[in-house]
Amino acid sequence: MIVNVSKKILIVGLGLLGGSYARVLKRFGFHISAITKEQSSIDYALNENIIDEGSTEIDKKLVGEADIIIFALYPHIFIEWIEKNQSLFKSGALITDVTGVKCSVVYKVQEMLRPDVEFIAAHPMAGREVSGVENSTDKMFVGANYIVTPTDKNTPEAISTCMELGRLLGFSNVTTLSPEEHDEMIGFLSQLTHCIAITLMTCNDKENMEKFTGDSFRDLTRIARINDLMWSELFIENKTQLLNQMNIFIDKFNELKIMLETEDVESMRKMMRHSTERRALFDKK
């Protein structure tokens, strides 16, 4: 359990999520260090007292002293980092992540990882349409969901620690799913919604529409301001599940289209009532 603030926490990748993790955990009194690409990010985090120390290099001291390491990297970079640098980990260290896909990451990392280091995966279901540690906030996780994805290689202690981490960060709902269940859920709840937003934003290029739109279009396309490098990788890494969810959506959309073509008002209203009932379950309490 993360109850001892003498534990040292290292964050690898000090962007929006990594910076937000650092802000919250620093507030609890943990010693926070960071490794990230940009010196400007380290300088900002030090000046704002978000971290205690940081480096743009793979610092053997920072890695070797860390009790818990949080990786806020793209999936392929995370895997490469472990391959190249796991010899630097302290024996008994616990590592976790924030990656948005699990099957293609968790099993690879656990398979290659030293037996004296444990990887327990997690996914913070939170974000903003901006990036960088400068836009991080210690309020980002309030009201959000946090998913831990253990496998049979994880110990009860590691699972408990990772779940406590989620609670400390301020997530309202901390739960567990298998990597497979996670990827199916995320294919629908996150990746499909981004696909729909992208499609809506690009299917009609008529000029000046932004001068006439209402809030409904803005709300539906909020997430269309997208990090193309990250999200294209996430889509490919979860290709099978995402394609399945896209096909389900297309089938349901075609049902609505047929109702309109045939002027089947009762069926349309029934679908709308079902939509209204379902939507109420997703309102934040």
Short mmCIF file of C-alpha atoms in Angstrom, two decimals:
data_model
loop_
_atom_site.label_atom_id
_atom_site.label_comp_id
_atom_site.label_asym_id
_atom_site.label_seq_id
_atom_site.Cartn_x
_atom_site.Cartn_y
_atom_site.Cartn_z
CA MET A 1 0.00 0.00 0.00
CA ILE A 2 1.26 3.53 -0.79
CA VAL A 3 0.85 4.89 2.69
CA ASN A 4 4.47 5.83 3.37
CA VAL A 5 5.33 9.18 1.80
CA SER A 6 9.02 8.32 2.08
CA LYS A 7 8.54 6.29 -1.09
CA LYS A 8 10.15 7.87 -4.14
CA ILE A 9 8.03 8.14 -7.27
CA LEU A 10 9.52 8.62 -10.74
CA ILE A 11 7.41 9.80 -13.66
CA VAL A 12 8.73 9.02 -17.13
CA GLY A 13 7.05 11.34 -19.62
CA LEU A 14 6.17 14.68 -18.04
CA GLY A 15 3.32 15.81 -20.26
CA LEU A 16 -0.31 16.51 -19.48
CA LEU A 17 -1.02 13.25 -17.64
CA GLY A 18 2.44 12.82 -16.12
CA GLY A 19 2.40 16.42 -14.93
CA SER A 20 -1.06 16.05 -13.42
CA TYR A 21 0.03 12.88 -11.59
CA ALA A 22 3.04 14.78 -10.27
CA ARG A 23 0.99 17.74 -9.04
CA VAL A 24 -1.36 15.57 -7.00
CA LEU A 25 1.25 13.21 -5.58
CA LYS A 26 3.60 16.06 -4.66
CA ARG A 27 0.76 17.57 -2.65
CA PHE A 28 0.69 14.40 -0.51
CA GLY A 29 4.38 14.79 0.27
CA PHE A 30 5.93 12.14 -1.98
CA HIS A 31 9.37 12.80 -3.43
CA ILE A 32 8.65 13.21 -7.15
CA SER A 33 11.26 12.98 -9.88
CA ALA A 34 10.78 13.03 -13.63
CA ILE A 35 12.49 12.04 -16.85
CA THR A 36 11.22 13.65 -20.04
CA LYS A 37 12.48 14.82 -23.42
CA GLU A 38 12.25 18.60 -23.12
CA GLN A 39 14.40 20.63 -20.74
CA SER A 40 11.73 23.33 -20.81
CA SER A 41 9.28 20.84 -19.25
CA ILE A 42 11.73 20.03 -16.46
CA ASP A 43 12.43 23.72 -15.85
CA TYR A 44 8.73 24.56 -15.70
CA ALA A 45 7.97 21.67 -13.34
CA LEU A 46 10.81 22.65 -11.01
CA ASN A 47 9.83 26.32 -11.00
CA GLU A 48 6.20 25.44 -10.24
CA ASN A 49 7.22 22.95 -7.52
CA ILE A 50 5.54 20.10 -9.42
CA ILE A 51 8.62 17.87 -9.07
CA ASP A 52 11.64 17.70 -6.79
CA GLU A 53 14.19 16.83 -9.46
CA GLY A 54 14.28 15.88 -13.11
CA SER A 55 16.37 15.07 -16.15
CA THR A 56 16.16 14.84 -19.92
CA GLU A 57 18.54 11.88 -19.83
CA ILE A 58 18.05 8.31 -18.55
CA ASP A 59 19.44 9.14 -15.12
CA LYS A 60 20.66 5.98 -13.38
CA LYS A 61 20.25 7.56 -9.94
CA LEU A 62 16.65 8.67 -10.51
CA VAL A 63 15.64 5.30 -11.95
CA GLY A 64 17.57 3.23 -9.42
CA GLU A 65 16.17 5.05 -6.38
CA ALA A 66 12.52 4.97 -7.44
CA ASP A 67 10.15 2.73 -5.52
CA ILE A 68 7.30 3.38 -7.97
CA ILE A 69 7.72 4.37 -11.62
CA ILE A 70 4.81 5.75 -13.63
CA PHE A 71 5.24 5.59 -17.40
CA ALA A 72 3.30 8.24 -19.32
CA LEU A 73 4.60 7.33 -22.76
CA TYR A 74 3.18 6.17 -26.10
CA PRO A 75 2.80 2.36 -26.08
CA HIS A 76 5.68 1.55 -28.44
CA ILE A 77 8.04 3.96 -26.65
CA PHE A 78 7.11 2.46 -23.28
CA ILE A 79 7.92 -1.06 -24.51
CA GLU A 80 11.23 0.08 -26.03
CA TRP A 81 12.14 1.89 -22.79
CA ILE A 82 11.63 -1.26 -20.75
CA GLU A 83 13.66 -3.33 -23.21
CA LYS A 84 16.62 -0.98 -23.05
CA ASN A 85 16.64 0.24 -19.46
CA GLN A 86 15.06 -2.28 -17.09
CA SER A 87 18.49 -3.21 -15.72
CA LEU A 88 18.44 0.17 -13.91
CA PHE A 89 15.35 -0.61 -11.81
CA LYS A 90 15.69 -1.12 -8.09
CA SER A 91 14.91 -4.68 -7.04
CA GLY A 92 11.33 -4.71 -5.79
CA ALA A 93 10.30 -1.63 -7.75
CA LEU A 94 6.70 -1.36 -8.91
CA ILE A 95 5.96 0.11 -12.33
CA THR A 96 2.67 1.23 -13.80
CA ASP A 97 1.47 3.16 -16.85
CA VAL A 98 -1.25 5.35 -18.35
CA THR A 99 -1.49 3.79 -21.82
CA GLY A 100 -4.89 3.61 -23.49
CA VAL A 101 -4.51 0.05 -24.82
CA LYS A 102 -3.59 -2.96 -22.74
CA CYS A 103 -3.40 -6.35 -24.49
CA SER A 104 -0.65 -5.22 -26.87
CA VAL A 105 1.32 -3.67 -24.00
CA VAL A 106 0.74 -5.56 -20.76
CA TYR A 107 1.69 -9.05 -21.87
CA LYS A 108 4.79 -7.88 -23.76
CA VAL A 109 6.12 -5.90 -20.82
CA GLN A 110 5.34 -8.57 -18.23
CA GLU A 111 6.98 -11.23 -20.41
CA MET A 112 10.24 -9.31 -20.79
CA LEU A 113 10.42 -7.78 -17.31
CA ARG A 114 12.88 -8.91 -14.65
CA PRO A 115 11.27 -11.24 -12.08
CA ASP A 116 12.15 -8.91 -9.19
CA VAL A 117 10.21 -5.98 -10.69
CA GLU A 118 6.42 -5.94 -11.11
CA PHE A 119 4.31 -4.17 -13.74
CA ILE A 120 0.70 -3.46 -12.87
CA ALA A 121 -1.10 -1.64 -15.66
CA ALA A 122 -3.64 1.15 -15.27
CA HIS A 123 -5.60 3.55 -17.44
CA PRO A 124 -6.69 6.97 -16.13
CA MET A 125 -9.85 7.83 -18.07
CA ALA A 126 -9.18 11.55 -18.14
CA GLY A 127 -7.67 14.09 -20.47
CA ARG A 128 -7.94 17.49 -22.10
CA GLU A 129 -7.69 18.84 -25.66
CA VAL A 130 -4.30 20.36 -24.84
CA SER A 131 -0.94 18.84 -24.06
CA GLY A 132 2.19 19.49 -22.05
CA VAL A 133 3.04 19.82 -18.37
CA GLU A 134 2.12 23.51 -18.60
CA ASN A 135 -1.52 22.45 -19.01
CA SER A 136 -1.48 19.85 -16.25
CA THR A 137 -3.78 20.29 -13.28
CA ASP A 138 -4.33 18.62 -9.93
CA LYS A 139 -8.09 18.67 -10.60
CA MET A 140 -8.03 16.61 -13.80
CA PHE A 141 -8.97 13.31 -12.18
CA VAL A 142 -11.83 14.49 -9.98
CA GLY A 143 -15.01 12.72 -11.06
CA ALA A 144 -13.15 10.51 -13.54
CA ASN A 145 -12.70 6.73 -13.80
CA TYR A 146 -9.48 4.77 -13.24
CA ILE A 147 -9.09 1.21 -14.53
CA VAL A 148 -6.50 -1.26 -13.22
CA THR A 149 -5.85 -4.22 -15.56
CA PRO A 150 -4.17 -7.04 -13.62
CA THR A 151 -3.10 -10.41 -14.99
CA ASP A 152 -2.21 -13.66 -13.26
CA LYS A 153 1.37 -12.37 -13.00
CA ASN A 154 0.32 -9.63 -10.59
CA THR A 155 0.41 -9.92 -6.82
CA PRO A 156 -2.50 -8.81 -4.61
CA GLU A 157 -0.17 -6.22 -3.05
CA ALA A 158 0.63 -4.62 -6.42
CA ILE A 159 -3.03 -4.52 -7.42
CA SER A 160 -3.95 -2.93 -4.08
CA THR A 161 -1.16 -0.36 -4.38
CA CYS A 162 -2.19 0.60 -7.90
CA MET A 163 -5.82 0.99 -6.85
CA GLU A 164 -4.80 3.13 -3.88
CA LEU A 165 -2.76 5.27 -6.27
CA GLY A 166 -5.94 5.89 -8.25
CA ARG A 167 -7.80 6.93 -5.10
CA LEU A 168 -4.99 9.26 -4.02
CA LEU A 169 -5.06 10.90 -7.44
CA GLY A 170 -8.72 11.73 -6.86
CA PHE A 171 -10.53 9.38 -9.23
CA SER A 172 -14.15 8.86 -8.28
CA ASN A 173 -14.39 5.29 -9.52
CA VAL A 174 -11.46 2.86 -9.24
CA THR A 175 -12.09 -0.56 -10.73
CA THR A 176 -10.41 -3.57 -12.35
CA LEU A 177 -10.80 -5.23 -15.74
CA SER A 178 -8.76 -7.84 -17.55
CA PRO A 179 -6.66 -6.41 -20.42
CA GLU A 180 -9.10 -8.05 -22.85
CA GLU A 181 -12.18 -6.54 -21.17
CA HIS A 182 -10.45 -3.18 -21.03
CA ASP A 183 -9.67 -3.12 -24.74
CA GLU A 184 -13.22 -4.09 -25.66
CA MET A 185 -14.68 -1.37 -23.42
CA ILE A 186 -12.20 1.26 -24.56
CA GLY A 187 -12.84 0.38 -28.19
CA PHE A 188 -16.43 1.49 -27.67
CA LEU A 189 -16.32 4.16 -24.96
CA SER A 190 -13.23 6.05 -26.13
CA GLN A 191 -11.85 5.03 -29.49
CA LEU A 192 -15.16 4.75 -31.35
CA THR A 193 -16.27 8.12 -29.98
CA HIS A 194 -13.07 9.70 -31.33
CA CYS A 195 -13.69 8.03 -34.70
CA ILE A 196 -17.19 9.49 -34.80
CA ALA A 197 -15.94 12.96 -33.87
CA ILE A 198 -13.23 12.85 -36.54
CA THR A 199 -15.73 11.71 -39.15
CA LEU A 200 -18.26 14.40 -38.24
CA MET A 201 -15.57 17.06 -38.40
CA THR A 202 -14.34 15.97 -41.85
CA CYS A 203 -17.44 14.75 -43.74
CA ASN A 204 -18.61 18.24 -44.69
CA ASP A 205 -16.05 20.90 -45.64
CA LYS A 206 -18.50 23.65 -46.50
CA GLU A 207 -16.99 27.02 -45.57
CA ASN A 208 -18.09 29.25 -42.68
CA MET A 209 -20.10 26.57 -40.87
CA GLU A 210 -18.41 27.61 -37.61
CA LYS A 211 -20.36 30.88 -37.86
CA PHE A 212 -23.70 29.11 -37.73
CA THR A 213 -23.21 26.08 -35.49
CA GLY A 214 -24.89 25.52 -32.14
CA ASP A 215 -23.62 23.79 -29.01
CA SER A 216 -24.79 20.34 -30.13
CA PHE A 217 -22.17 20.17 -32.88
CA ARG A 218 -19.47 21.65 -30.65
CA ASP A 219 -20.26 19.13 -27.91
CA LEU A 220 -20.22 16.17 -30.31
CA THR A 221 -16.91 17.19 -31.89
CA ARG A 222 -15.02 18.43 -28.82
CA ILE A 223 -12.61 15.50 -29.02
CA ALA A 224 -11.99 15.99 -32.76
CA ARG A 225 -9.07 18.23 -31.77
CA ILE A 226 -6.87 15.19 -31.63
CA ASN A 227 -3.24 14.14 -31.26
CA ASP A 228 -2.94 12.27 -34.57
CA LEU A 229 0.34 10.55 -33.66
CA MET A 230 -0.94 9.10 -30.41
CA TRP A 231 -4.47 8.21 -31.49
CA SER A 232 -3.48 6.56 -34.77
CA GLU A 233 -1.16 4.31 -32.76
CA LEU A 234 -3.92 3.51 -30.25
CA PHE A 235 -6.35 2.68 -33.08
CA ILE A 236 -3.87 0.28 -34.71
CA GLU A 237 -2.94 -1.35 -31.40
CA ASN A 238 -6.63 -2.08 -30.74
CA LYS A 239 -7.59 -2.68 -34.37
CA THR A 240 -9.72 -5.82 -33.94
CA GLN A 241 -11.83 -4.45 -31.10
CA LEU A 242 -12.23 -1.03 -32.71
CA LEU A 243 -13.32 -2.48 -36.06
CA ASN A 244 -15.89 -4.60 -34.26
CA GLN A 245 -17.30 -1.55 -32.47
CA MET A 246 -17.33 0.45 -35.71
CA ASN A 247 -19.36 -2.29 -37.41
CA ILE A 248 -21.87 -2.35 -34.53
CA PHE A 249 -22.23 1.42 -34.78
CA ILE A 250 -22.69 1.33 -38.57
CA ASP A 251 -25.41 -1.33 -38.22
CA LYS A 252 -27.29 0.74 -35.63
CA PHE A 253 -26.89 3.93 -37.67
CA ASN A 254 -28.29 2.13 -40.71
CA GLU A 255 -31.30 1.04 -38.62
CA LEU A 256 -32.03 4.69 -37.88
CA LYS A 257 -31.51 5.57 -41.54
CA ILE A 258 -34.09 2.97 -42.59
CA MET A 259 -36.55 4.30 -40.01
CA LEU A 260 -36.20 7.74 -41.54
CA GLU A 261 -36.49 6.45 -45.12
CA THR A 262 -39.68 4.58 -44.27
CA GLU A 263 -40.98 7.35 -41.96
CA ASP A 264 -41.25 4.84 -39.14
CA VAL A 265 -41.85 7.47 -36.47
CA GLU A 266 -42.75 5.04 -33.69
CA SER A 267 -39.49 3.10 -34.08
CA MET A 268 -37.53 6.34 -34.15
CA ARG A 269 -39.22 7.54 -30.97
CA LYS A 270 -38.62 4.19 -29.28
CA MET A 271 -34.91 4.40 -30.14
CA MET A 272 -34.79 8.00 -28.86
CA ARG A 273 -36.46 7.03 -25.58
CA HIS A 274 -33.96 4.19 -25.13
CA SER A 275 -31.14 6.65 -25.85
CA THR A 276 -32.47 9.10 -23.26
CA GLU A 277 -32.72 6.39 -20.60
CA ARG A 278 -29.21 5.10 -21.32
CA ARG A 279 -27.70 8.60 -21.36
CA ALA A 280 -28.94 9.29 -17.84
CA LEU A 281 -26.70 6.48 -16.55
CA PHE A 282 -23.62 8.31 -17.81
CA ASP A 283 -24.28 11.65 -16.10
CA LYS A 284 -21.64 12.47 -13.51
CA LYS A 285 -23.15 12.40 -10.04
#
